[in-house]
C-alpha positions as a printed NumPy array, in Angstrom:
array([[ 20.669,  14.669,  33.971],
       [ 20.356,  10.918,  34.578],
       [ 18.806,  10.354,  31.132],
       [ 21.569,  12.291,  29.388],
       [ 24.262,  10.331,  31.264],
       [ 22.622,   6.987,  30.468],
       [ 22.218,   7.867,  26.79 ],
       [ 25.831,   9.036,  26.402],
       [ 27.04 ,   5.779,  28.029],
       [ 24.783,   3.68 ,  25.77 ],
       [ 26.288,   5.227,  22.657],
       [ 29.796,   5.377,  24.172],
       [ 29.905,   9.124,  23.382],
       [ 30.832,  11.212,  26.475],
       [ 30.467,  14.434,  24.465],
       [ 26.758,  13.691,  24.08 ],
       [ 26.004,  14.283,  27.781],
       [ 26.518,  18.058,  27.791],
       [ 24.666,  18.476,  24.509],
       [ 21.613,  16.64 ,  25.866],
       [ 21.562,  18.743,  29.04 ],
       [ 21.667,  21.986,  27.052],
       [ 19.089,  20.711,  24.561],
       [ 16.628,  19.951,  27.366],
       [ 16.284,  23.702,  27.966],
       [ 14.619,  23.951,  24.564],
       [ 11.648,  21.941,  25.858],
       [ 10.418,  24.944,  27.844],
       [ 10.562,  27.374,  24.944],
       [  9.286,  24.87 ,  22.393],
       [  6.186,  24.391,  24.531],
       [  5.587,  28.152,  24.383],
       [  6.031,  28.04 ,  20.612],
       [  3.566,  25.148,  20.246],
       [  0.874,  26.872,  22.314],
       [  1.297,  30.045,  20.278],
       [  1.075,  28.173,  16.99 ],
       [ -2.002,  26.26 ,  18.21 ],
       [ -3.805,  29.51 ,  19.021],
       [ -3.709,  30.482,  15.345],
       [ -4.495,  26.957,  14.139],
       [ -7.67 ,  26.949,  16.237],
       [ -8.774,  30.157,  14.527],
       [ -7.996,  28.624,  11.098],
       [ -5.363,  31.275,  10.483],
       [ -3.154,  28.782,   8.668],
       [ -1.036,  31.371,   6.855],
       [  0.217,  32.761,  10.17 ],
       [  0.69 ,  29.253,  11.509],
       [  2.724,  28.239,   8.459],
       [  4.836,  31.379,   8.819],
       [  5.559,  30.492,  12.453],
       [  6.672,  27.012,  11.445],
       [  9.02 ,  28.453,   8.85 ],
       [ 10.447,  30.829,  11.449],
       [ 10.933,  27.95 ,  13.892],
       [ 12.809,  25.89 ,  11.308],
       [ 14.85 ,  28.89 ,  10.158],
       [ 16.03 ,  29.79 ,  13.681],
       [ 16.817,  26.147,  14.441],
       [ 18.828,  25.777,  11.23 ],
       [ 20.704,  29.026,  11.825],
       [ 21.509,  27.815,  15.333],
       [ 22.962,  24.597,  13.927],
       [ 25.166,  26.516,  11.479],
       [ 26.321,  29.018,  14.102],
       [ 27.164,  26.169,  16.456],
       [ 29.697,  24.961,  13.901],
       [ 31.018,  28.36 ,  12.773],
       [ 31.074,  30.192,  16.124],
       [ 32.161,  27.802,  18.892],
       [ 32.122,  29.216,  22.402],
       [ 34.915,  28.548,  24.877],
       [ 35.98 ,  24.968,  25.435],
       [ 32.606,  23.469,  24.606],
       [ 32.671,  20.545,  22.189],
       [ 30.887,  20.804,  18.775],
       [ 27.757,  18.986,  19.969],
       [ 27.401,  21.321,  22.948],
       [ 27.929,  24.399,  20.766],
       [ 25.269,  23.278,  18.301],
       [ 22.808,  22.561,  21.127],
       [ 23.522,  25.952,  22.718],
       [ 22.92 ,  27.927,  19.541],
       [ 19.807,  25.905,  18.733],
       [ 18.557,  26.77 ,  22.216],
       [ 19.159,  30.457,  21.476],
       [ 17.144,  30.038,  18.279],
       [ 14.303,  28.452,  20.253],
       [ 14.274,  31.364,  22.715],
       [ 14.142,  33.928,  19.893],
       [ 11.29 ,  32.005,  18.252],
       [  9.313,  31.944,  21.508],
       [  9.765,  35.7  ,  21.972],
       [  8.727,  36.404,  18.38 ],
       [  5.569,  34.285,  18.645],
       [  4.588,  35.737,  22.032],
       [  4.788,  39.247,  20.58 ],
       [  2.539,  38.191,  17.692],
       [  0.039,  36.531,  20.042],
       [ -0.03 ,  39.67 ,  22.207],
       [ -0.749,  41.878,  19.203],
       [ -3.508,  39.661,  17.731],
       [ -5.201,  37.863,  20.646],
       [ -4.453,  40.195,  23.581],
       [ -4.221,  37.311,  26.083],
       [ -4.327,  37.704,  29.846],
       [ -0.797,  36.583,  30.737],
       [ -1.335,  36.507,  34.511],
       [ -4.354,  35.723,  36.649],
       [ -6.474,  32.897,  38.019],
       [ -8.066,  30.102,  36.012],
       [-11.539,  28.937,  37.105],
       [-11.286,  25.371,  38.422],
       [-14.341,  24.135,  36.522],
       [-13.003,  25.489,  33.238],
       [ -9.578,  24.042,  33.987],
       [-11.153,  20.646,  34.749],
       [-13.064,  20.576,  31.453],
       [ -9.907,  21.555,  29.562],
       [ -8.01 ,  18.697,  31.192],
       [-10.744,  16.173,  30.425],
       [-10.591,  17.155,  26.763],
       [ -6.871,  17.779,  26.36 ],
       [ -5.113,  15.15 ,  28.505],
       [ -6.015,  12.108,  26.331],
       [ -4.755,  13.879,  23.218],
       [ -1.651,  15.125,  25.028],
       [ -0.828,  11.705,  26.452],
       [ -1.459,  10.041,  23.098],
       [  0.937,  12.418,  21.349],
       [  3.606,  11.673,  23.958],
       [  3.12 ,   7.942,  23.413],
       [  3.53 ,   8.446,  19.664],
       [  6.563,  10.738,  19.924],
       [  8.289,   8.283,  22.272],
       [  8.34 ,   5.39 ,  19.804],
       [ 10.857,   6.484,  17.174],
       [ 13.549,   7.717,  19.618],
       [ 13.068,   4.593,  21.72 ],
       [ 13.443,   2.361,  18.664],
       [ 16.606,   4.215,  17.608],
       [ 18.11 ,   3.925,  21.11 ],
       [ 17.372,   0.205,  21.359],
       [ 18.782,  -0.552,  17.91 ],
       [ 21.741,   1.773,  18.519],
       [ 22.666,  -0.016,  21.723],
       [ 23.443,  -3.103,  19.65 ],
       [ 24.704,  -1.724,  16.338],
       [ 25.762,   1.81 ,  15.424],
       [ 25.722,   0.817,  11.731],
       [ 22.119,  -0.377,  11.972],
       [ 21.045,   2.819,  13.693],
       [ 22.635,   4.781,  10.832],
       [ 20.479,   2.923,   8.324],
       [ 17.48 ,   3.425,  10.586],
       [ 18.101,   7.164,  10.949],
       [ 18.379,   7.578,   7.172],
       [ 15.132,   5.668,   6.772],
       [ 13.361,   7.995,   9.199],
       [ 14.668,  10.999,   7.29 ],
       [ 13.354,   9.671,   3.977],
       [  9.958,   8.591,   5.282],
       [  9.699,  11.74 ,   7.399],
       [  8.927,  13.705,   4.253],
       [  5.777,  11.709,   3.534],
       [  4.838,  11.94 ,   7.224],
       [  4.64 ,  15.707,   6.783],
       [  1.604,  15.195,   4.527],
       [ -0.524,  13.694,   7.302],
       [  0.85 ,  16.192,   9.799],
       [ -0.33 ,  19.052,   7.543],
       [ -3.78 ,  17.481,   7.138],
       [ -4.042,  17.01 ,  10.923],
       [ -3.57 ,  20.747,  11.433],
       [ -6.405,  21.548,   9.032],
       [ -8.69 ,  18.641,   9.941],
       [ -9.327,  19.508,  13.58 ],
       [-10.811,  23.02 ,  13.082],
       [-12.409,  21.952,   9.766],
       [-14.38 ,  19.118,  11.404],
       [-14.989,  20.981,  14.683],
       [-16.676,  23.827,  12.802],
       [-19.579,  21.485,  11.951],
       [-19.446,  19.269,  15.038],
       [-23.183,  19.785,  15.667],
       [-24.012,  18.47 ,  12.196],
       [-22.837,  14.848,  12.279],
       [-23.449,  14.13 ,   8.592],
       [-21.453,  17.151,   7.485],
       [-18.736,  16.295,  10.01 ],
       [-18.53 ,  12.77 ,   8.562],
       [-18.305,  14.206,   5.057],
       [-15.506,  16.546,   6.08 ],
       [-13.64 ,  13.825,   7.955],
       [-13.935,  11.482,   4.971],
       [-12.642,  14.184,   2.627],
       [ -9.615,  14.91 ,   4.806],
       [ -8.614,  11.237,   4.872],
       [ -9.31 ,  10.853,   1.162],
       [ -7.066,  13.705,   0.052],
       [ -4.387,  12.693,   2.537],
       [ -4.352,   9.266,   0.893],
       [ -4.389,  10.711,  -2.634],
       [ -0.936,  12.103,  -1.829],
       [  0.308,   9.505,   0.649],
       [ -0.449,   6.31 ,  -1.3  ],
       [  1.683,   7.022,  -4.401],
       [  4.593,   8.515,  -2.441],
       [  4.661,   5.497,  -0.123],
       [  4.545,   3.201,  -3.138],
       [  7.457,   5.   ,  -4.822],
       [  9.582,   4.724,  -1.687],
       [  8.806,   1.005,  -1.43 ],
       [  9.576,   0.459,  -5.13 ],
       [ 12.857,   2.38 ,  -5.219],
       [ 14.389,   2.411,  -1.701],
       [ 17.979,   1.804,  -2.807],
       [ 17.838,   4.41 ,  -5.551],
       [ 16.445,   7.071,  -3.196],
       [ 18.832,   6.152,  -0.376],
       [ 21.846,   6.096,  -2.692],
       [ 20.984,   9.442,  -4.251],
       [ 20.56 ,  11.155,  -0.883],
       [ 23.271,   9.524,   1.238],
       [ 25.601,   7.685,  -1.137],
       [ 25.956,   4.125,  -2.429],
       [ 27.542,   2.921,   0.823],
       [ 24.165,   3.285,   2.564],
       [ 22.345,   0.975,   0.156],
       [ 23.918,  -2.199,   1.516],
       [ 22.573,  -4.788,   3.944],
       [ 19.076,  -4.304,   5.282],
       [ 18.78 ,  -0.585,   4.504],
       [ 16.069,  -1.093,   1.853],
       [ 14.051,  -3.253,   4.266],
       [ 14.223,  -0.537,   6.92 ],
       [ 13.003,   2.087,   4.472],
       [ 10.124,  -0.025,   3.166],
       [  8.936,  -0.946,   6.654],
       [  9.134,   2.609,   7.921],
       [  7.276,   3.92 ,   4.868],
       [  4.47 ,   1.437,   5.595],
       [  4.628,   2.474,   9.259],
       [  4.009,   6.092,   8.256],
       [  1.083,   4.981,   6.087],
       [ -0.496,   2.95 ,   8.903],
       [  0.141,   5.7  ,  11.452],
       [ -1.74 ,   8.181,   9.274],
       [ -4.95 ,   6.251,  10.02 ],
       [ -4.605,   6.748,  13.765],
       [ -3.166,  10.258,  13.649],
       [ -5.735,  11.686,  11.248],
       [ -8.547,   9.677,  12.799],
       [ -7.647,  11.098,  16.206],
       [ -7.908,  14.644,  14.832],
       [-11.336,  13.91 ,  13.342],
       [-12.739,  12.47 ,  16.576],
       [-11.169,  15.33 ,  18.559],
       [-13.067,  17.693,  16.27 ],
       [-16.376,  16.266,  17.513],
       [-15.203,  16.305,  21.132],
       [-13.982,  12.688,  21.432],
       [-10.293,  12.679,  22.353],
       [ -9.939,   9.425,  24.304],
       [ -9.547,   7.38 ,  21.111],
       [ -6.302,   9.204,  20.306],
       [ -4.777,   8.091,  23.61 ],
       [ -5.7  ,   4.414,  23.383],
       [ -4.761,   4.087,  19.712],
       [ -1.296,   5.523,  20.343],
       [ -0.871,   3.234,  23.35 ],
       [ -1.765,   0.238,  21.178],
       [  0.903,   1.287,  18.662],
       [  3.574,   1.82 ,  21.289],
       [  2.986,  -1.141,  23.583],
       [  4.569,  -3.565,  21.112],
       [  7.667,  -1.393,  20.71 ],
       [  8.154,  -0.914,  24.443],
       [  7.527,  -4.515,  25.524],
       [  9.141,  -6.5  ,  22.682],
       [ 11.81 ,  -4.383,  20.97 ],
       [ 14.257,  -4.189,  23.952],
       [ 14.612,  -7.988,  23.901],
       [ 15.227,  -8.394,  20.167],
       [ 16.776,  -5.122,  18.921],
       [ 20.414,  -6.063,  19.611],
       [ 20.148,  -9.455,  17.893],
       [ 17.743,  -8.571,  15.079],
       [ 17.335,  -4.859,  14.24 ],
       [ 15.189,  -5.731,  11.207],
       [ 12.725,  -7.656,  13.371],
       [ 12.558,  -4.665,  15.713],
       [ 11.443,  -2.474,  12.813],
       [  8.889,  -5.134,  11.822],
       [  7.456,  -4.848,  15.353],
       [  7.337,  -1.053,  15.009],
       [  5.413,  -1.247,  11.722],
       [  3.158,  -4.031,  12.975],
       [  2.226,  -1.935,  15.998],
       [  1.031,   0.865,  13.729],
       [ -0.967,  -1.624,  11.64 ],
       [ -2.811,  -2.814,  14.769],
       [ -3.237,   0.814,  15.789],
       [ -4.906,   1.602,  12.444],
       [ -7.431,  -1.2  ,  12.961],
       [ -8.08 ,   0.046,  16.498],
       [ -8.838,   3.555,  15.263],
       [-11.384,   2.258,  12.758],
       [-12.965,   0.337,  15.634],
       [-13.182,   3.549,  17.666],
       [-15.089,   5.262,  14.853],
       [-17.778,   2.614,  15.227],
       [-17.599,   2.768,  19.019],
       [-18.282,   6.509,  18.881],
       [-21.084,   5.894,  16.33 ],
       [-19.25 ,   8.018,  13.785],
       [-18.342,   5.674,  10.868],
       [-16.977,   7.332,   7.749],
       [-17.339,   6.435,   4.072],
       [-14.43 ,   3.975,   4.097],
       [-14.448,   3.235,   0.374],
       [-14.299,   6.918,  -0.5  ],
       [-11.659,   7.573,   2.141],
       [ -9.361,   4.585,   1.631],
       [-10.542,   2.561,  -1.362],
       [-10.898,   4.937,  -4.309],
       [ -7.587,   6.775,  -3.753],
       [ -5.785,   3.407,  -3.878],
       [ -6.873,   2.527,  -7.442],
       [ -4.519,   4.942,  -9.308],
       [ -1.596,   3.868,  -7.114],
       [ -2.2  ,   0.176,  -7.864],
       [ -2.228,   0.986, -11.586],
       [  1.04 ,   2.925, -11.242],
       [  2.7  ,   0.054,  -9.366],
       [  1.556,  -2.487, -11.976],
       [  2.947,  -0.432, -14.883],
       [  6.287,   0.156, -13.153],
       [  6.645,  -3.495, -12.184],
       [  6.016,  -4.531, -15.784],
       [  8.677,  -1.993, -16.746],
       [ 11.297,  -3.99 , -14.847],
       [ 10.976,  -6.658, -17.544],
       [ 11.544,  -4.103, -20.308],
       [ 15.08 ,  -3.283, -19.109],
       [ 16.275,  -0.406, -21.333],
       [ 12.669,   0.805, -21.726],
       [ 12.193,   1.031, -17.958],
       [ 12.364,   4.884, -17.763],
       [  9.498,   5.053, -20.247],
       [  7.396,   2.795, -18.019],
       [  8.162,   5.01 , -15.019],
       [  6.841,   7.996, -16.958],
       [  3.791,   5.988, -18.066],
       [  3.11 ,   4.918, -14.479],
       [  3.243,   8.486, -13.174],
       [  1.048,   9.692, -16.045],
       [ -1.54 ,   6.987, -15.356],
       [ -1.524,   7.965, -11.691],
       [ -2.286,  11.584, -12.557],
       [ -4.948,  10.82 , -15.178],
       [ -6.772,   8.22 , -13.081],
       [ -6.704,  10.415,  -9.959],
       [ -8.27 ,  13.326, -11.854],
       [-10.868,  11.039, -13.453],
       [-11.868,   9.436, -10.14 ],
       [-12.047,  12.818,  -8.435],
       [-14.246,  14.289, -11.176],
       [-16.594,  11.307, -10.959],
       [-16.747,  11.683,  -7.176],
       [-17.66 ,  15.366,  -7.489],
       [-20.4  ,  14.607, -10.024],
       [-21.77 ,  11.856,  -7.764],
       [-21.807,  14.244,  -4.783],
       [-23.65 ,  16.888,  -6.8  ],
       [-26.33 ,  14.351,  -7.797],
       [-26.986,  13.4  ,  -4.164],
       [-26.969,  17.001,  -2.906],
       [-30.527,  18.36 ,  -2.642],
       [-31.224,  21.468,  -4.696],
       [-32.673,  23.973,  -2.235],
       [-34.169,  27.196,  -3.642]])
């Protein structure tokens, strides 16, 4: 209640208070949804997990639409949207619980042995706390910037929407990485190979998409939201947030790999490192310099990435860094070089864009084929 009142006062929007109170109810049901989804992720039943995520998004979207089309009583539009989204969250939780009951047959009521509960906490709390520290950063940054400039927070929100799409790539790899690495946790060499592969293929997708966003922020922003949103510092916001997503992928995916071998503390400390700069510095500079606040946000993730690499050595689990981060970068550098040269060609620029994308595809395939051949040579032939 206090948080919703404070937030509505900060944005000078009284209607926001009721919407935040109603939305908080969704936390309970979303937690049920997340536990249900995790139960299928742990069993590597990714098709069911993906279906659940689609259902969650579908119910949430329907709730948003119904909140606009079917207002209830004297509630304002924000409250109506929050209410119907809450209904969608409840329906999703019920649907997933029914599926979990049919597949896993869980014991819904009963005691939990203290020793088992203690071991679960020791493993899960660092990861849980680290995820909270990560999730806190973006909303906190938006609130701090929004307290000084509503226009700036609009640019910032659009930037998060654009870069959020490339963040989905790492999020998807995180889901697969944990059970994939954990399956061979007793075989450290195979676990390292699997962890390296997950990071490698994450970067094969993430590098070029990040580069394209950094090369064409105004064009992407203007196409999605209109030319009025391409003014001022909007392109700087987008570039910095795209780099922030790239840096954060190191810590997020690295945390999933180490969790797969039973080491979850790294995830907590790496997320704390990323967030400490935002929490301690941003409140003092956001109102006067929103751009500098976003620089702090991105810089925090850069330091976090270095910290995660340090934790791999601390846990005596170093990966093949060149294969994970170096090789996937080569095609992207070539693409950037061709497109930058294309700026000088003016009317021929579209042709250079096509050439850059083609070089990216050809070089990625060539490097991957060479990597597979090299792996086959070093794999012992056991009869």
